[in-house]
Coordinates of C-alpha atoms in Angstrom, one line a residue:
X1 CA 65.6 208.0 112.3
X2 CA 68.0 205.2 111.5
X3 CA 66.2 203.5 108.4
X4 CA 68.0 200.2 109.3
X5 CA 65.4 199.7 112.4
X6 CA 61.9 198.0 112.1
X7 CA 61.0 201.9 113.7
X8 CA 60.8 202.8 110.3
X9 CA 58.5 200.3 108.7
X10 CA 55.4 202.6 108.8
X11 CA 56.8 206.2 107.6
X12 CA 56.2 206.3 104.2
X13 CA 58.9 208.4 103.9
X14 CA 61.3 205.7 104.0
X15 CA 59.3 203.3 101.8
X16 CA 61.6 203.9 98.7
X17 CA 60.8 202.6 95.7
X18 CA 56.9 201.8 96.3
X19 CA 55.6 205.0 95.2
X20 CA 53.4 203.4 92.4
X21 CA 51.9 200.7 95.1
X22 CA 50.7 203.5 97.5
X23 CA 49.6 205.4 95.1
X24 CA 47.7 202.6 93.5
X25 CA 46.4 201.3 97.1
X26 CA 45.6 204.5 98.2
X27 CA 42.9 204.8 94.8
X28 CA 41.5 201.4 96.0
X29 CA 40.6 202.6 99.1
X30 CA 38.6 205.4 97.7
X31 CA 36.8 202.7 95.2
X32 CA 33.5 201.9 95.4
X33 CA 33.3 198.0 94.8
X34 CA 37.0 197.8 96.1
X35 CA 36.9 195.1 99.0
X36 CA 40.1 193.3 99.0
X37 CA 43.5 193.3 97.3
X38 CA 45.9 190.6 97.6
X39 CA 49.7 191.9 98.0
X40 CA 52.3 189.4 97.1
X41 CA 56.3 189.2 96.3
X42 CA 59.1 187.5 97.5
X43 CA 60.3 187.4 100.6
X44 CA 61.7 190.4 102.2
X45 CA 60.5 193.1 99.5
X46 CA 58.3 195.2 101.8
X47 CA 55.1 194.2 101.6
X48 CA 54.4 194.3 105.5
X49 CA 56.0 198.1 105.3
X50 CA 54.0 199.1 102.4
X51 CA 50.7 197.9 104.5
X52 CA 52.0 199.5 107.8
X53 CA 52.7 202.6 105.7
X54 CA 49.0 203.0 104.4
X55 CA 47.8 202.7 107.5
X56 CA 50.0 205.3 108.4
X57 CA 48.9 207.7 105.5
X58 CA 45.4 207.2 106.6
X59 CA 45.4 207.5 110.1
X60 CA 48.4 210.3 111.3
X61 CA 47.5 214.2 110.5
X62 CA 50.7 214.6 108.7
X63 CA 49.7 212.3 105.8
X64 CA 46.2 213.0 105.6
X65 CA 47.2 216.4 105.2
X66 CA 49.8 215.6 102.6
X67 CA 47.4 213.2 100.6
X68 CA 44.8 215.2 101.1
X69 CA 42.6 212.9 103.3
X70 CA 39.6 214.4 105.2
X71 CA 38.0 211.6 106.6
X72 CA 38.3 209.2 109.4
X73 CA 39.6 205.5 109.2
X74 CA 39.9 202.8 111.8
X75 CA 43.3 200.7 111.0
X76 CA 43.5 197.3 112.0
X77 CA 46.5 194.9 111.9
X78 CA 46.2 190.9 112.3
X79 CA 49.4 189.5 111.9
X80 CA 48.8 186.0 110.9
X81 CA 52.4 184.0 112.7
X82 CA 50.7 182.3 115.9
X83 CA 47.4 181.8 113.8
X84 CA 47.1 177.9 113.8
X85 CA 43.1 178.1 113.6
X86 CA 40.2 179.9 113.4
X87 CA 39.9 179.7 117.0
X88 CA 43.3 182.0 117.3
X89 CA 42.0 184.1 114.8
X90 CA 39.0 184.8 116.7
X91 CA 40.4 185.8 119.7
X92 CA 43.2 187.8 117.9
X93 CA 40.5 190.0 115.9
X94 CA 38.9 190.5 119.0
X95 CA 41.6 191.5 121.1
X96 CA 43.3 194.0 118.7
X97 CA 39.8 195.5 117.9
X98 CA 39.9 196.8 121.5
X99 CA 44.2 197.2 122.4
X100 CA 45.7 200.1 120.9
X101 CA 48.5 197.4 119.1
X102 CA 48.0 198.8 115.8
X103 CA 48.1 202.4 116.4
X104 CA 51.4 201.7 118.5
X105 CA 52.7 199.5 115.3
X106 CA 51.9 202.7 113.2
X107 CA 53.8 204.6 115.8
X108 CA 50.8 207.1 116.2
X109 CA 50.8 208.7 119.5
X110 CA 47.4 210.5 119.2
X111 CA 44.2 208.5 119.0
X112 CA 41.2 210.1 117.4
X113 CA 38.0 211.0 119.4
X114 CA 35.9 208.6 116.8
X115 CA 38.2 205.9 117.0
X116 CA 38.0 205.9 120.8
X117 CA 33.9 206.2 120.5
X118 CA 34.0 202.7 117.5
X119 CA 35.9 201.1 120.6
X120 CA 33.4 201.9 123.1
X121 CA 30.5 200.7 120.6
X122 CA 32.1 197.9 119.9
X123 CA 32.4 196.5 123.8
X124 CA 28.4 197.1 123.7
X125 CA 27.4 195.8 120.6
X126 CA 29.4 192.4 120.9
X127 CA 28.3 192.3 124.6
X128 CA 24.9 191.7 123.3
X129 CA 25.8 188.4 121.8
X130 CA 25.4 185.5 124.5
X131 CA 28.9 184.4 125.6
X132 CA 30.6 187.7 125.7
X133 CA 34.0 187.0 127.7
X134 CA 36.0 190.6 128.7
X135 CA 39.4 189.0 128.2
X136 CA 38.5 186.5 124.9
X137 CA 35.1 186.4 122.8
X138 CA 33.5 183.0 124.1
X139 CA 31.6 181.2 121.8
X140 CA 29.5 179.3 124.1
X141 CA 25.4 180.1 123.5
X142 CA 26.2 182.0 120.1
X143 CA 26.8 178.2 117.9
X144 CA 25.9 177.4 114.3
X145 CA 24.4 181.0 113.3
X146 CA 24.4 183.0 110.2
X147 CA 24.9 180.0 108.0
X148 CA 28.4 178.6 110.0
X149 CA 28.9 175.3 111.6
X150 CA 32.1 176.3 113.1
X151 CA 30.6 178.6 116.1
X152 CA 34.4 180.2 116.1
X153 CA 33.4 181.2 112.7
X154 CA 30.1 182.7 113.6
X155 CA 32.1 184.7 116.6
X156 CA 33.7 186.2 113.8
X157 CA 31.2 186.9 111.6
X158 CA 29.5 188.7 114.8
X159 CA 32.8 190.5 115.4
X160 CA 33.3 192.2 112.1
X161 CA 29.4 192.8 112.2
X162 CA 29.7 194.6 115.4
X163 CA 32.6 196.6 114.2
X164 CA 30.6 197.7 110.7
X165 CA 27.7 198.6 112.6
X166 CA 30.1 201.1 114.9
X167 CA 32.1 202.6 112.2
X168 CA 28.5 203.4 110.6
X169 CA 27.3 205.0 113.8
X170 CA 30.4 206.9 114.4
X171 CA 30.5 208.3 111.0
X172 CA 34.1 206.3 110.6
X173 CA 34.4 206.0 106.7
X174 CA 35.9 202.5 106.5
X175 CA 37.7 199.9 108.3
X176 CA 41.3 198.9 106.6
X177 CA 41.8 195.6 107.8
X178 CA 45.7 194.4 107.1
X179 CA 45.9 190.2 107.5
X180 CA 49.9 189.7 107.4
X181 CA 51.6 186.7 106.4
X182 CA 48.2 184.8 105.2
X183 CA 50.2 182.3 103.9
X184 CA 50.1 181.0 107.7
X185 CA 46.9 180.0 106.7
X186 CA 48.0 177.0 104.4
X187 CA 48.5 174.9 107.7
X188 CA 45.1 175.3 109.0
X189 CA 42.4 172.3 108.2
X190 CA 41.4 172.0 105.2
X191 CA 37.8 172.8 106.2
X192 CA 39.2 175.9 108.3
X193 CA 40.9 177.6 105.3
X194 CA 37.6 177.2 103.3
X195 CA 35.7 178.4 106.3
X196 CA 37.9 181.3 106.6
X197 CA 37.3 182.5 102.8
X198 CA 33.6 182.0 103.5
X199 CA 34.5 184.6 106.1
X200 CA 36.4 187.0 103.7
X201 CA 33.0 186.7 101.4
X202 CA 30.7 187.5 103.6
X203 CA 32.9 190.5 104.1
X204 CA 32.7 191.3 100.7
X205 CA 29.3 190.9 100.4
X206 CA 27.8 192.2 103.9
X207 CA 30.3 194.9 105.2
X208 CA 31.2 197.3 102.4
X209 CA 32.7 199.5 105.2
X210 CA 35.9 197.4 105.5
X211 CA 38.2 197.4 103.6
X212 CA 40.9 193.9 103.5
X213 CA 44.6 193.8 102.5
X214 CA 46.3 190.2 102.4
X215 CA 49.7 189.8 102.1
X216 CA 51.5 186.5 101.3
X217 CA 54.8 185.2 100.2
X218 CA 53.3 182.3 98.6
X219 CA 50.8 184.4 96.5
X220 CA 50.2 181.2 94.0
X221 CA 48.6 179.0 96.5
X222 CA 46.9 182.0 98.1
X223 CA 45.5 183.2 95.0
X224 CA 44.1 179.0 94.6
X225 CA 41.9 180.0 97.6
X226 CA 40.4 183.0 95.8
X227 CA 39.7 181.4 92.7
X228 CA 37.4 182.7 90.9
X229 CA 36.1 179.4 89.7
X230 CA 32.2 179.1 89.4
X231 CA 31.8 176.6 92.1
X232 CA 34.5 178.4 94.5
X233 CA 33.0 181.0 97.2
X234 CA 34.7 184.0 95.4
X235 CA 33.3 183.5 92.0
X236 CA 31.7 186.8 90.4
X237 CA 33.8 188.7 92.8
X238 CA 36.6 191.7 92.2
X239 CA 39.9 190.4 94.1
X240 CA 43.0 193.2 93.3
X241 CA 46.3 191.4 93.0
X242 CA 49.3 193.6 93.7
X243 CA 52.7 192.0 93.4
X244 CA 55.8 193.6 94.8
X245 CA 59.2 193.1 92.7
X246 CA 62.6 194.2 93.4
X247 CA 62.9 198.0 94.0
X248 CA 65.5 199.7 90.9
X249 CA 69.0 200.7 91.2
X250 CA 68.1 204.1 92.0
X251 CA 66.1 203.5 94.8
X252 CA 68.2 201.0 96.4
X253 CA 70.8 203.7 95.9
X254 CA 68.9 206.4 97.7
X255 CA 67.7 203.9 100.5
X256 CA 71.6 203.3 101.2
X257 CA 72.4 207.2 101.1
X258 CA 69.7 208.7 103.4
X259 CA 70.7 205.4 105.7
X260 CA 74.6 205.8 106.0
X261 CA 73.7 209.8 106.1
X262 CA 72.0 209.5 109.3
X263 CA 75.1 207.9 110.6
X264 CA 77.7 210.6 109.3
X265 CA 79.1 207.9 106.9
X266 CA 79.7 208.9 103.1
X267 CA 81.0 206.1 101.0
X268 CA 79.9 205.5 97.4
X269 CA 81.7 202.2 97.5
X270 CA 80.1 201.6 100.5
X271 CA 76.4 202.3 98.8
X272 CA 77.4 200.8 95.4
X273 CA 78.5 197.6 96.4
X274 CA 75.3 197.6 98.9
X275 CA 73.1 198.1 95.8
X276 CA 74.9 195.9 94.4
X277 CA 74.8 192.9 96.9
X278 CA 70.8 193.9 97.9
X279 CA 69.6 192.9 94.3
X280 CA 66.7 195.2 94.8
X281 CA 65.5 193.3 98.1
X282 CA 64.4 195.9 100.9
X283 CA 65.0 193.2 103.6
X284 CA 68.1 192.5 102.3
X285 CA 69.2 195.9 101.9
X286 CA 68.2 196.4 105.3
X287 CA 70.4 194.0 106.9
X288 CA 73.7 195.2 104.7
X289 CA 73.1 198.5 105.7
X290 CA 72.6 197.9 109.6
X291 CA 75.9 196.0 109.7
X292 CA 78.1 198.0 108.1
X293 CA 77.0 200.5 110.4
X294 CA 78.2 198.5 113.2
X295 CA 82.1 197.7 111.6
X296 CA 82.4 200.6 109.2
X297 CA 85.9 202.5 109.6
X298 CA 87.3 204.6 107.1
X299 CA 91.1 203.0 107.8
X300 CA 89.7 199.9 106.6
X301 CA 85.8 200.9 104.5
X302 CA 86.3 197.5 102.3
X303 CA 86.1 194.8 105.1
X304 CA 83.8 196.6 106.7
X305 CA 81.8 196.0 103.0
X306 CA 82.9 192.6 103.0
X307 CA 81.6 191.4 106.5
X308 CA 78.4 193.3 106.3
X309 CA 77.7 191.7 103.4
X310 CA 78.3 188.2 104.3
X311 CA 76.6 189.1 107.6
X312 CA 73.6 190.1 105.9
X313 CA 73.2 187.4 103.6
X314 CA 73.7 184.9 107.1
X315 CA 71.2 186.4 108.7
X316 CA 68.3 186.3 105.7
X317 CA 69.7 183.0 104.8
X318 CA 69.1 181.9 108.0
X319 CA 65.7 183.0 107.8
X320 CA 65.0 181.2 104.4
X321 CA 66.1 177.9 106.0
X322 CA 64.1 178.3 109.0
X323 CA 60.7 178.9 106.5
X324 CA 61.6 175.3 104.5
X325 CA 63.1 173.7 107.5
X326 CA 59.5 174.3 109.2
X327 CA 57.3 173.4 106.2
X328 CA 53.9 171.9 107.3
X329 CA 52.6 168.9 105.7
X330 CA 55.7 167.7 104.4
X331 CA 58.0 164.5 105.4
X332 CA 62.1 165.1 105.5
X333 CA 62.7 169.1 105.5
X334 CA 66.1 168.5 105.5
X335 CA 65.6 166.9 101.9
X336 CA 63.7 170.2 101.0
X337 CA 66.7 172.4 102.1
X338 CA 69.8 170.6 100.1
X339 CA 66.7 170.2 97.4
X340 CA 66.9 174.3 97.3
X341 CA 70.4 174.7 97.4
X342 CA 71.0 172.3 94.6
X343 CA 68.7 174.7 92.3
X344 CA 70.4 177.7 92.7
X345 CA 74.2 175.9 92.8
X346 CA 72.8 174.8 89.6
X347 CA 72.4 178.3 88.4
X348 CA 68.7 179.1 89.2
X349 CA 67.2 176.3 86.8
X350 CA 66.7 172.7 87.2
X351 CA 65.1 169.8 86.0
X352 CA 63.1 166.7 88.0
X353 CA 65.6 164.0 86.3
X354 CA 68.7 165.8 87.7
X355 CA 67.4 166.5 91.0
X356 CA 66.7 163.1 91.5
X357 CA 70.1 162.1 90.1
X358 CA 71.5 164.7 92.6
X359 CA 69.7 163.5 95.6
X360 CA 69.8 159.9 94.9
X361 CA 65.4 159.6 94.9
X362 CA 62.9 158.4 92.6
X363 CA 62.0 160.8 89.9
X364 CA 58.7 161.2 91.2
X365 CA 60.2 162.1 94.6
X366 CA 61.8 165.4 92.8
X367 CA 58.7 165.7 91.3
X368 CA 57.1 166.3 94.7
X369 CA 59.7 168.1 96.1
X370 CA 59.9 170.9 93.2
X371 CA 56.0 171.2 93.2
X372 CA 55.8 171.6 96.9
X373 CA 58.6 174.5 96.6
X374 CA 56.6 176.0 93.5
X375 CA 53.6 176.0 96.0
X376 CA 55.4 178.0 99.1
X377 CA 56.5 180.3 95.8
X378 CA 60.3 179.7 95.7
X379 CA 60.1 178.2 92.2
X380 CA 58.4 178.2 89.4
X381 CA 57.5 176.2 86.8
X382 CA 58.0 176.2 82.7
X383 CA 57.9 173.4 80.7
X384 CA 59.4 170.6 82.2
X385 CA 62.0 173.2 83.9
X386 CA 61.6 174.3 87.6
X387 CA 63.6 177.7 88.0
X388 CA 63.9 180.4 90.4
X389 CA 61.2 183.5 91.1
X390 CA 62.2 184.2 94.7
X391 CA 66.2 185.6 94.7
X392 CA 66.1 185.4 98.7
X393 CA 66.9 182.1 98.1
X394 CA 70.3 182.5 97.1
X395 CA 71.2 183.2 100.8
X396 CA 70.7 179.7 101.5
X397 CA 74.5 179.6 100.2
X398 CA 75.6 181.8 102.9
X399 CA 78.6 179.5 103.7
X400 CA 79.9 178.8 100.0
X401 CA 79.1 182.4 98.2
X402 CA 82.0 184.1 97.6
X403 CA 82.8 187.6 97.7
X404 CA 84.6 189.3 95.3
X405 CA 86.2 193.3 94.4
X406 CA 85.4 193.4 90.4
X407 CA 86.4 196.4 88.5
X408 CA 84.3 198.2 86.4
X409 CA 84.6 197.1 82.6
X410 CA 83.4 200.3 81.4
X411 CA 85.7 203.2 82.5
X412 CA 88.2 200.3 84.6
X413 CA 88.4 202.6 87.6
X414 CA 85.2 202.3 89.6
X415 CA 84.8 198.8 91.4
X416 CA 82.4 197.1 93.5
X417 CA 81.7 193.9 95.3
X418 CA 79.7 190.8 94.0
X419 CA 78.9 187.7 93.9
X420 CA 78.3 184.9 91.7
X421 CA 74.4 185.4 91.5
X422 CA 74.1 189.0 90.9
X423 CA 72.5 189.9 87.5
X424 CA 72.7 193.9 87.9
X425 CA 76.3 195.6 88.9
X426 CA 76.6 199.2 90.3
X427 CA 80.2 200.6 89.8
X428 CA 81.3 203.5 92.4
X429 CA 82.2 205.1 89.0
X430 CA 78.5 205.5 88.2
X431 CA 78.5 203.1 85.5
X432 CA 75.4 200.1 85.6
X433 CA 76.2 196.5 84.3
X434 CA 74.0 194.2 83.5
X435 CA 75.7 190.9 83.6
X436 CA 74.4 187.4 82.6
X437 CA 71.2 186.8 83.6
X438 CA 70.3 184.1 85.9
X439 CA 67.6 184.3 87.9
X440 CA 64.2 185.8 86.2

């Protein structure tokens, strides 16, 4: 399987460098007052793959065999992109209740008998409820019940009770319910988002047969919506927090390996200066790796280094800009993106007075800008210093970082392309350099 594809995402054979997360999730699930674990990281480390991956463990003979896993689970994915409201959600939950869109995300080709039978229950039990639609759940006659005065919010809460009560009667041992991307969730109402973690309580409280994983790139103001704060609907309540960080040397290193093996290329400058260039990010990684598939030639192996790695930083960089060019709630994106780039020209770390000297604004204008990017989780803050926590944000420089060949200072034989940015440098010789640090 090429490891460079999305086809891979779920096989938890190609997860490398998460073994401690899917071990650790794989205990939750099997915890009694375990009911829902936040997953967070920066951007492109993995956290949708690790997800997909349990589900995968849980679900497919192979890995139930291999974890030793008896029982039957019902997987459920709700990616969280087209979201805008709790009306979406509603009709999303629904809908991939009944399709077969997670198990074909999971790439499972064989659906279990009691799976099939939940599904069947399900179309019953909800058909009860007045305003049953086939296509989408209507929530005309089912209104302000069970304590909601959103009636999409009491759909919901009928949803996930109809689909407790089936995994009960079809002896299915828990739901795992994966909500992707819940940062999306930041540019719902006000009222929404609070009705939506009213939502995730009752869960917690009602329906001890599901099981919820969040995942969020902005874990900090995801984690304000869980607070645990006596007057906040989560108080008194067990929330796990699981946050992914860059994967090691060695793992990025075997990641590049078992890649370039699948396509008969073996080129330790190839997978050193990969390691090198990745900083530990799997999405990252991925990107280098797909493109120097595509121009690798042994007559010429170091261009073909050179263009996948600019390549790859275009195309996350890209990415990057896209998520602040598109921030909700905000006036003058464009002030946001040369705001980012200024912070990591200026070495990761930055204060309010010198962006605003930079930018020509008001000192409370920085101020604004630098808390807003602390909230989407890009930076954070210590003392009266905003710095760096998110290292996908040095692709934003994808048109002024500069490659270069550096040789090894250890042995002066091995080499192996950087950049300016890098804090860790693997050598084709072997050797591992840490150089100075910039970014935490």
């Amino acid at each position: 399987m090429d490891i460079f594809t999305t086809d891979a995402r779920p096989f938890p054979e190609y997860l490398y460098g998460r073994e401690d997360e899917i071990k650790r999730l794989i205990s939750l699930v099997n915890t009694e007052d375990f009911h829902i674990a936040l997953i967070g990281g920066m951007r492109r480390t993995g956290k949708t793959s690790l997800l997909l991956s349990l589900l995968k463990i849980f679900t497919h003979s192979k890995y139930k065999e291999e974890y030793n896993i008896n029982d039957t689970y019902f997987p459920l994915y709700i990616e969280m992109d087209a979201v805008k409201s709790l009306e979406d959600f509603n009709s999303k939950l629904y809908n991939r209740i009944l399709s077969n869109h997670t198990w074909r995300l999971i790439q499972n080709t064989k659906v279990e008998k009691k799976i099939k039978n939940v599904i069947n229950c399900f179309k019953e039990k909800y058909e009860t409820f007045k305003g049953y639609n086939l296509s989408i759940p209507s929530v005309i006659g089912i209104g302000e019940q069970k304590g909601y005065q959103d009636p999409y919010a009491s759909s919901i809460s009928r949803i996930l009770e109809s689909l407790s009560s089936c995994l009960y009667d079809e002896k299915v041992k828990f739901g795992l319910v994966v909500i992707d991307e819940f940062q999306k969730i930041l540019d719902w109402k006000d009222e929404e988002q609070q009705t939506f973690i009213e939502i995730l309580k009752e869960i917690y409280d009602v329906y001890h047969n599901l099981k919820v994983f969040i995942t969020g790139s902005v874990i900090s103001s995801t984690e304000k919506l869980f607070s645990a704060e006596y007057d906040k609907p989560m108080h008194g309540r067990r929330i796990d927090k699981i946050y992914l960080m860059p994967i090691s040397v060695e793992a990025s290193k075997k990641m590049l390996e078992d890649g370039f093996r699948e396509h008969n290329i073996n080129d330790e400058l190839a997978v050193t200066s990969g390691v090198t260039i990745g900083m530990g990010i799997p999405g990252l990684l991925t990107y280098y790796g797909k493109f120097l598939v595509n121009y690798y030639s042994k007559e010429n192996p170091e261009k073909a280094i050179e263009d996948a790695s600019r390549d790859a930083y275009i195309q996350l960089g890209k990415e990057v800009e896209e998520e602040i060019t598109h921030l909700k709630k905000i006036k003058d994106d464009g002030r946001y993106l040369e705001a980012s780039k200024i912070i990591v020209r200026e070495g990761g770390k930055i204060i309010p007075s010198k962006l605003a000297e930079f930018l020509k604004i008001s000192l409370n204008s920085a101020e604004i800008i630098l808390n807003k990017l602390t909230e989407i989780g890009f930076i954070n803050k210590k003392n009266n210093e905003y710095e760096v926590v998110d290292n996908t944000l040095i692709t934003l420089l994808y048109n002024e970082v500069s490659f270069k060949w550096d040789l090894c200072p250890i042995c002066n034989k091995g080499k192996s392309l950087i950049q300016p940015f890098v804090n860790t440098v693997l050598y084709s010789c072997g050797h591992v350099v840490a150089v100075r640090k910039i970014f935490p």
